[in-house]
Coordinates of C-alpha atoms in Angstrom, one line a residue:
X943 CA -45.6 -33.8 -74.9
X944 CA -43.2 -32.3 -77.4
X945 CA -42.2 -35.7 -78.8
X946 CA -45.8 -37.0 -79.1
X947 CA -46.6 -38.5 -82.5
X948 CA -49.3 -36.5 -84.3
X949 CA -51.3 -37.6 -87.3
X950 CA -53.2 -34.9 -89.1
X951 CA -55.8 -36.3 -91.5
X952 CA -56.5 -33.5 -94.0
X953 CA -59.9 -33.6 -95.6
X954 CA -62.1 -31.4 -97.7
X955 CA -65.7 -30.7 -96.7
X956 CA -68.1 -32.5 -96.3
X957 CA -65.7 -35.5 -95.9
X958 CA -64.1 -33.9 -92.9
X959 CA -67.5 -33.6 -91.1
X960 CA -68.2 -37.2 -91.9
X961 CA -64.9 -38.4 -90.6
X962 CA -65.2 -36.4 -87.4
X963 CA -68.6 -37.9 -86.8
X964 CA -67.2 -41.4 -87.1
X965 CA -69.3 -42.0 -90.2
X966 CA -66.5 -42.9 -92.7
X967 CA -65.4 -46.5 -92.4
X968 CA -62.0 -46.3 -94.0
X969 CA -60.9 -43.1 -92.2
X970 CA -62.2 -44.7 -88.9
X971 CA -59.9 -47.7 -89.5
X972 CA -57.0 -45.4 -90.3
X973 CA -57.6 -43.5 -87.0
X974 CA -57.8 -46.7 -85.0
X975 CA -54.6 -48.1 -86.5
X976 CA -52.8 -44.8 -85.7
X977 CA -54.2 -44.5 -82.2
X978 CA -53.1 -48.1 -81.5
X979 CA -49.6 -47.0 -82.5
X980 CA -49.9 -44.1 -80.0
X981 CA -50.5 -41.3 -82.5
X982 CA -52.8 -38.4 -81.5
X983 CA -55.2 -38.1 -84.5
X984 CA -56.4 -34.7 -85.6
X985 CA -58.7 -33.7 -88.5
X986 CA -57.9 -30.6 -90.5
X987 CA -58.7 -29.0 -93.9
X988 CA -55.2 -27.7 -94.3
X989 CA -52.1 -30.0 -94.2
X990 CA -49.8 -29.1 -91.3
X991 CA -46.3 -28.0 -92.2
X992 CA -44.8 -28.8 -88.8
X993 CA -41.9 -31.2 -89.1
X994 CA -43.1 -33.4 -86.2
X995 CA -46.6 -33.9 -87.6
X996 CA -47.4 -36.8 -89.9
X997 CA -50.2 -36.2 -92.3
X998 CA -52.6 -38.1 -94.6
X999 CA -54.2 -35.9 -97.3
X1000 CA -57.2 -37.0 -99.3
X1001 CA -56.1 -37.0 -103.0
X1002 CA -53.8 -34.0 -102.5
X1003 CA -50.0 -33.9 -102.5
X1004 CA -48.5 -34.3 -99.0
X1005 CA -47.0 -31.1 -97.5
X1006 CA -43.6 -32.7 -96.4
X1007 CA -41.7 -35.9 -96.3
X1008 CA -43.8 -37.1 -93.3
X1009 CA -47.0 -36.9 -95.4
X1010 CA -48.8 -39.6 -97.4
X1011 CA -51.8 -39.5 -99.6
X1012 CA -54.9 -41.7 -99.5
X1013 CA -57.7 -42.0 -102.1
X1014 CA -60.4 -44.3 -103.3
X1015 CA -59.3 -46.8 -106.0
X1016 CA -62.1 -45.9 -108.4
X1017 CA -64.8 -47.5 -106.3
X1018 CA -65.8 -48.0 -102.6
X1019 CA -64.7 -49.8 -100.5
X1020 CA -61.3 -50.0 -102.2
X1021 CA -58.6 -47.6 -101.0
X1022 CA -54.9 -47.0 -101.3
X1023 CA -52.2 -45.1 -99.2
X1024 CA -49.3 -43.8 -101.2
X1025 CA -46.4 -41.3 -101.1
X1026 CA -47.7 -39.4 -104.1
X1027 CA -51.0 -38.3 -105.5
X1028 CA -50.0 -39.3 -109.0
X1029 CA -51.4 -42.7 -109.7
X1030 CA -48.9 -43.7 -112.3
X1031 CA -46.2 -43.6 -109.6
X1032 CA -48.0 -45.8 -107.2
X1033 CA -46.6 -49.2 -106.1
X1034 CA -49.3 -51.0 -108.1
X1035 CA -48.2 -49.2 -111.3
X1036 CA -44.7 -50.7 -110.9
X1037 CA -46.0 -54.1 -109.8
X1038 CA -46.1 -57.1 -112.1
X1039 CA -49.5 -58.8 -112.7
X1040 CA -49.2 -62.5 -112.8
X1041 CA -52.6 -64.1 -113.6
X1042 CA -51.3 -67.5 -112.5
X1043 CA -50.9 -66.2 -108.9
X1044 CA -54.5 -65.0 -108.6
X1045 CA -56.9 -66.6 -106.1
X1046 CA -59.4 -69.1 -107.5
X1047 CA -62.5 -67.0 -106.6
X1048 CA -61.5 -64.3 -109.1
X1049 CA -64.4 -65.1 -111.5
X1050 CA -67.0 -65.0 -108.8
X1051 CA -65.5 -61.6 -107.5
X1052 CA -65.6 -60.2 -111.1
X1053 CA -69.2 -61.3 -111.7
X1054 CA -70.3 -59.8 -108.3
X1055 CA -68.8 -56.4 -109.2
X1056 CA -70.1 -56.5 -112.8
X1057 CA -73.6 -56.8 -111.4
X1058 CA -73.0 -54.4 -108.4
X1059 CA -71.7 -51.6 -110.7
X1060 CA -73.6 -52.1 -113.9
X1061 CA -76.5 -54.5 -113.4
X1062 CA -77.3 -56.4 -116.6
X1063 CA -75.4 -54.1 -118.9
X1064 CA -72.1 -56.1 -119.1
X1065 CA -74.1 -59.2 -120.1
X1066 CA -75.7 -57.2 -122.9
X1067 CA -72.3 -56.0 -124.1
X1068 CA -71.7 -56.0 -127.9
X1069 CA -69.3 -54.5 -130.4
X1070 CA -71.2 -52.0 -132.5
X1071 CA -68.4 -50.8 -134.8
X1072 CA -67.0 -47.7 -133.0
X1073 CA -64.2 -46.6 -130.8
X1074 CA -65.1 -44.9 -127.5
X1075 CA -62.8 -42.0 -126.5
X1076 CA -63.5 -40.6 -123.1
X1077 CA -61.8 -37.3 -122.8
X1078 CA -60.4 -35.5 -119.8
X1079 CA -59.1 -31.9 -119.4
X1080 CA -56.8 -29.6 -121.4
X1081 CA -57.6 -30.9 -124.8
X1082 CA -54.9 -29.1 -126.8
X1083 CA -51.9 -29.6 -124.6
X1084 CA -49.6 -32.5 -123.9
X1085 CA -48.8 -33.0 -120.2
X1086 CA -45.7 -34.7 -118.8
X1087 CA -47.5 -38.1 -118.2
X1088 CA -49.1 -38.1 -121.7
X1089 CA -47.9 -39.4 -125.0
X1090 CA -49.7 -36.6 -126.9
X1091 CA -52.5 -34.1 -126.4
X1092 CA -56.1 -35.4 -126.3
X1093 CA -56.9 -33.7 -129.6
X1094 CA -53.8 -35.4 -131.2
X1095 CA -55.0 -38.7 -129.7
X1096 CA -58.3 -38.4 -131.6
X1097 CA -56.5 -37.7 -134.8
X1098 CA -54.5 -40.8 -134.3
X1099 CA -57.7 -42.8 -133.9
X1100 CA -59.0 -41.4 -137.1
X1101 CA -55.8 -42.2 -139.0
X1102 CA -55.0 -45.6 -137.6
X1103 CA -58.5 -47.0 -137.5
X1104 CA -59.9 -45.8 -140.8
X1105 CA -63.0 -48.0 -140.7
X1106 CA -64.7 -47.5 -137.3
X1107 CA -66.6 -44.5 -136.1
X1108 CA -65.0 -42.5 -133.3
X1109 CA -67.2 -41.3 -130.4
X1110 CA -65.4 -38.8 -128.2
X1111 CA -67.1 -37.6 -125.0
X1112 CA -66.4 -34.6 -122.8
X1113 CA -65.9 -35.2 -119.1
X1114 CA -68.9 -33.9 -117.2
X1115 CA -66.9 -32.4 -114.4
X1116 CA -64.3 -30.6 -116.6
X1117 CA -64.4 -26.9 -117.4
X1118 CA -63.3 -26.5 -121.0
X1119 CA -62.0 -23.3 -122.6
X1120 CA -63.9 -22.1 -125.6
X1121 CA -60.8 -22.2 -127.7
X1122 CA -60.2 -25.9 -127.1
X1123 CA -63.8 -26.7 -127.7
X1124 CA -63.6 -24.8 -131.0
X1125 CA -60.7 -27.0 -132.0
X1126 CA -62.6 -30.1 -131.2
X1127 CA -65.6 -28.9 -133.2
X1128 CA -63.4 -28.1 -136.1
X1129 CA -62.0 -31.6 -136.0
X1130 CA -65.5 -33.1 -136.0
X1131 CA -66.5 -31.0 -139.0
X1132 CA -63.5 -32.1 -140.9
X1133 CA -64.0 -35.8 -140.1
X1134 CA -67.6 -37.1 -140.5
X1135 CA -66.7 -40.3 -138.6
X1136 CA -66.0 -38.3 -135.5
X1137 CA -68.9 -37.6 -133.1
X1138 CA -68.6 -35.5 -130.0
X1139 CA -70.9 -36.1 -127.0
X1140 CA -71.2 -35.9 -123.2
X1141 CA -71.1 -38.6 -120.6
X1142 CA -73.1 -41.9 -121.2
X1143 CA -70.1 -44.0 -120.1
X1144 CA -72.1 -47.1 -119.4
X1145 CA -73.8 -47.0 -122.7
X1146 CA -70.6 -46.6 -124.6
X1147 CA -68.8 -49.2 -122.7
X1148 CA -71.6 -51.6 -123.5
X1149 CA -71.6 -50.9 -127.2
X1150 CA -68.1 -49.8 -128.3
X1151 CA -65.4 -52.1 -129.8
X1152 CA -62.7 -50.8 -127.6
X1153 CA -61.6 -47.8 -125.5
X1154 CA -59.0 -45.2 -126.4
X1155 CA -58.1 -42.6 -123.7
X1156 CA -55.3 -40.9 -122.0
X1157 CA -55.9 -42.4 -118.5
X1158 CA -59.6 -42.0 -117.8
X1159 CA -61.1 -44.4 -115.3
X1160 CA -63.7 -45.2 -117.9
X1161 CA -61.0 -47.5 -119.4
X1162 CA -60.8 -49.4 -116.1
X1163 CA -64.6 -49.7 -115.9
X1164 CA -64.5 -51.0 -119.4
X1165 CA -62.8 -54.1 -118.1
X1166 CA -66.1 -55.1 -116.6
X1167 CA -67.6 -55.1 -120.1
X1168 CA -64.6 -57.0 -121.4
X1169 CA -63.6 -54.0 -123.6
X1170 CA -59.9 -53.6 -124.3
X1171 CA -58.2 -50.3 -123.8
X1172 CA -55.4 -48.4 -125.6
X1173 CA -53.8 -45.8 -123.3
X1174 CA -52.0 -42.6 -124.3
X1175 CA -50.8 -41.8 -120.8
X1176 CA -49.4 -43.4 -117.7
X1177 CA -51.8 -44.7 -115.0
X1178 CA -52.0 -47.4 -112.3
X1179 CA -54.3 -49.9 -114.2
X1180 CA -52.2 -50.2 -117.3
X1181 CA -51.1 -53.9 -116.9
X1182 CA -53.7 -55.4 -119.2
X1183 CA -54.2 -52.4 -121.5
X1184 CA -52.3 -51.8 -124.7
X1185 CA -49.9 -48.8 -124.2
X1186 CA -49.6 -46.4 -127.1
X1187 CA -46.1 -46.5 -128.6
X1188 CA -46.0 -43.4 -130.8
X1189 CA -43.6 -44.9 -133.3
X1190 CA -45.7 -48.1 -133.7
X1191 CA -49.3 -46.9 -133.5
X1192 CA -50.5 -49.0 -136.5
X1193 CA -49.5 -52.1 -134.5
X1194 CA -51.0 -50.8 -131.3
X1195 CA -54.4 -50.1 -132.9
X1196 CA -54.3 -53.5 -134.6
X1197 CA -53.5 -55.2 -131.4
X1198 CA -56.2 -53.5 -129.2
X1199 CA -59.0 -54.3 -131.7
X1200 CA -58.5 -58.0 -130.9
X1201 CA -57.0 -57.9 -127.4
X1202 CA -58.5 -60.4 -124.9
X1203 CA -56.8 -60.1 -121.6
X1204 CA -57.9 -62.0 -118.4
X1205 CA -60.3 -59.3 -117.1
X1206 CA -61.6 -61.2 -114.1
X1207 CA -58.2 -62.2 -112.8
X1208 CA -56.9 -58.6 -113.3
X1209 CA -59.8 -57.0 -111.5
X1210 CA -59.4 -59.4 -108.5
X1211 CA -55.6 -58.7 -108.4
X1212 CA -56.0 -54.9 -108.7
X1213 CA -58.7 -54.5 -106.0
X1214 CA -58.3 -57.5 -103.7
X1215 CA -54.6 -58.0 -103.7
X1216 CA -53.1 -54.5 -104.5
X1217 CA -55.7 -52.3 -102.8
X1218 CA -57.1 -52.0 -99.3
X1219 CA -60.7 -53.4 -99.2
X1220 CA -62.2 -51.5 -96.2
X1221 CA -64.9 -54.0 -95.9
X1222 CA -62.7 -57.0 -95.2
X1223 CA -61.5 -58.2 -91.8
X1224 CA -57.9 -57.6 -92.7
X1225 CA -58.3 -53.9 -93.6
X1226 CA -56.7 -52.6 -90.4
X1227 CA -53.7 -54.9 -90.9
X1228 CA -53.3 -53.8 -94.5
X1229 CA -53.5 -50.1 -93.5
X1230 CA -50.8 -50.7 -90.9
X1231 CA -48.6 -52.4 -93.5
X1232 CA -48.9 -49.5 -95.9
X1233 CA -47.9 -47.0 -93.2
X1234 CA -44.9 -49.2 -92.2
X1235 CA -44.0 -49.5 -95.9
X1236 CA -43.4 -45.7 -95.9
X1237 CA -41.4 -45.7 -92.7
X1238 CA -44.0 -44.6 -90.2
X1239 CA -43.4 -45.6 -86.5
X1240 CA -46.2 -48.1 -86.0
X1241 CA -45.1 -49.4 -82.6

């Protein structure tokens, strides 16, 4: 029928094959919710441009105003459905975190995920006198969501925390240009307190004093080690971090060094309250609510 509702779920390989085989729990739930609302569900690797087709794209911008984005919220089984791929524009980024409204099992939930993700390491956490700076891409340019370039961020660490060592790590999945790596190497030669490495996120989260980054997910995982974060970019998990204010950086660095937010309550709120836990009995209801929130016809 010409007026039949179509949902095109757009996935890269091998995720598409997994979804078509019914092997992906969250996508299975999305398809079931859509079919219950009389959508015809199709899988594709290319978002459809047809005005009558609704779409869900995995991590990629939607093709039109009927499209939405879904992506994992840093860890399975937590997911979100949004109108944009830019996490700093998600609903949770604009929401207010109220620790007094958090469920009483937050501490248990937090301990479970500490152990599930990192084993004993969070219990062995210490502060060894250095700042962990996980880097992302485009080291020498400032993008619209950033307060400064990543290289400038490192310089701010060196200037505003003159006592601690700075350990900057390159992202293992980024492809860096030779010119930007040369600039980073030059900065390290100029400042003996600066060390450049690769990966080892868990080790650095266990041992660092605090995290400074643009918006790397390493800062979020630092919450499981009770390590405070100073952010030089917008992101969805900003609520308990210190946000860099470029005209007050001395104060920001002083604050983050002693910052002690309620990590357990925040992690519960961010994952259990603000995300869709695909392993919970209410996952389908929450998926339907997200689709309704963006005006999809769910009846």
